[in-house]
Coordinates of C-alpha atoms in Angstrom, one line a residue:
M1 CA 194.6 58.6 216.8
P2 CA 193.4 58.4 213.3
K3 CA 189.8 58.8 212.3
S4 CA 187.9 56.2 211.3
R5 CA 186.3 56.1 208.1
I6 CA 182.4 56.6 207.9
R7 CA 181.0 53.6 206.0
K8 CA 178.5 55.1 203.1
K9 CA 175.6 53.2 203.5
A10 CA 173.9 51.9 200.3
D11 CA 170.7 53.2 199.3
Y12 CA 167.3 51.5 199.6
T13 CA 166.6 49.4 196.8
P14 CA 163.0 47.8 196.5
P15 CA 163.0 44.0 196.3
P16 CA 162.2 43.0 192.6
A17 CA 158.4 42.7 191.4
K18 CA 157.2 39.4 191.8
Q19 CA 155.3 37.8 188.7
T20 CA 151.6 37.8 190.3
A21 CA 149.9 34.3 188.8
S22 CA 146.3 35.2 187.4
I23 CA 144.0 32.9 189.4
K24 CA 140.8 31.7 187.3
L25 CA 137.8 31.8 189.2
H26 CA 135.6 29.9 186.8
S27 CA 132.7 28.8 188.8
R28 CA 130.5 26.1 187.0
A29 CA 127.5 27.5 185.7
W30 CA 124.8 25.0 187.8
V31 CA 126.2 25.5 191.2
A32 CA 123.9 29.2 191.7
P33 CA 120.9 27.9 190.5
V34 CA 121.0 24.6 192.1
M35 CA 122.0 26.4 195.4
L36 CA 119.5 28.7 195.3
A37 CA 116.8 26.3 194.6
M38 CA 117.8 24.1 197.4
F39 CA 117.4 27.3 200.2
I40 CA 114.3 27.8 198.6
I41 CA 113.0 24.4 198.0
G42 CA 113.8 24.0 202.2
L43 CA 112.6 27.1 203.4
A44 CA 109.1 26.6 201.4
W45 CA 109.2 23.1 203.1
I46 CA 109.4 24.4 206.2
V47 CA 107.3 27.4 205.8
V48 CA 104.7 25.1 204.1
F49 CA 104.8 22.4 206.6
Y50 CA 103.7 25.1 209.7
V51 CA 101.0 26.8 207.7
S52 CA 99.4 23.4 207.0
D53 CA 99.7 22.7 211.0
G54 CA 101.4 19.6 209.6
S55 CA 99.4 18.0 207.1
L56 CA 101.6 19.1 204.3
P57 CA 104.2 18.2 202.6
I58 CA 104.2 14.5 203.8
D59 CA 101.7 13.6 206.2
T60 CA 103.3 10.5 207.2
L61 CA 106.9 12.1 208.2
H62 CA 105.0 14.3 211.0
N63 CA 107.9 17.0 212.8
W64 CA 110.2 15.0 210.3
N65 CA 109.1 17.5 207.5
I66 CA 111.5 19.6 209.6
V67 CA 114.3 17.9 209.0
V68 CA 113.4 17.3 205.2
G69 CA 113.2 20.8 204.7
F70 CA 116.6 21.4 206.8
G71 CA 118.6 18.7 204.8
F72 CA 117.6 20.9 201.7
I73 CA 119.2 23.7 203.3
A74 CA 122.2 21.8 204.5
A75 CA 122.4 20.8 200.7
G76 CA 122.2 24.0 199.7
F77 CA 125.2 24.9 201.9
G78 CA 126.9 21.8 200.4
V79 CA 126.8 22.8 197.3
S80 CA 127.8 26.4 197.9
T81 CA 131.2 25.3 198.5
Q82 CA 131.5 24.5 194.8
W83 CA 131.1 28.2 193.9
K84 CA 134.3 30.0 192.9

């Protein structure tokens, strides 16, 4: 019986290099300062409310001052989504 031919395997050739597209991550200049300002204002609002035993920043809001402080903080997180 004749001997079968052994197929020669092709040498490994790496796939062609992909063209990498440069991604421009330029953030707007106002995003970081506004984000930090919102965080700080919200934190300061809550701290002033607790330190003043509820008489400051706005006395007529009573415990809703906490909601206002957390609202500033939430707005800061909302602005942070624009940061690249």
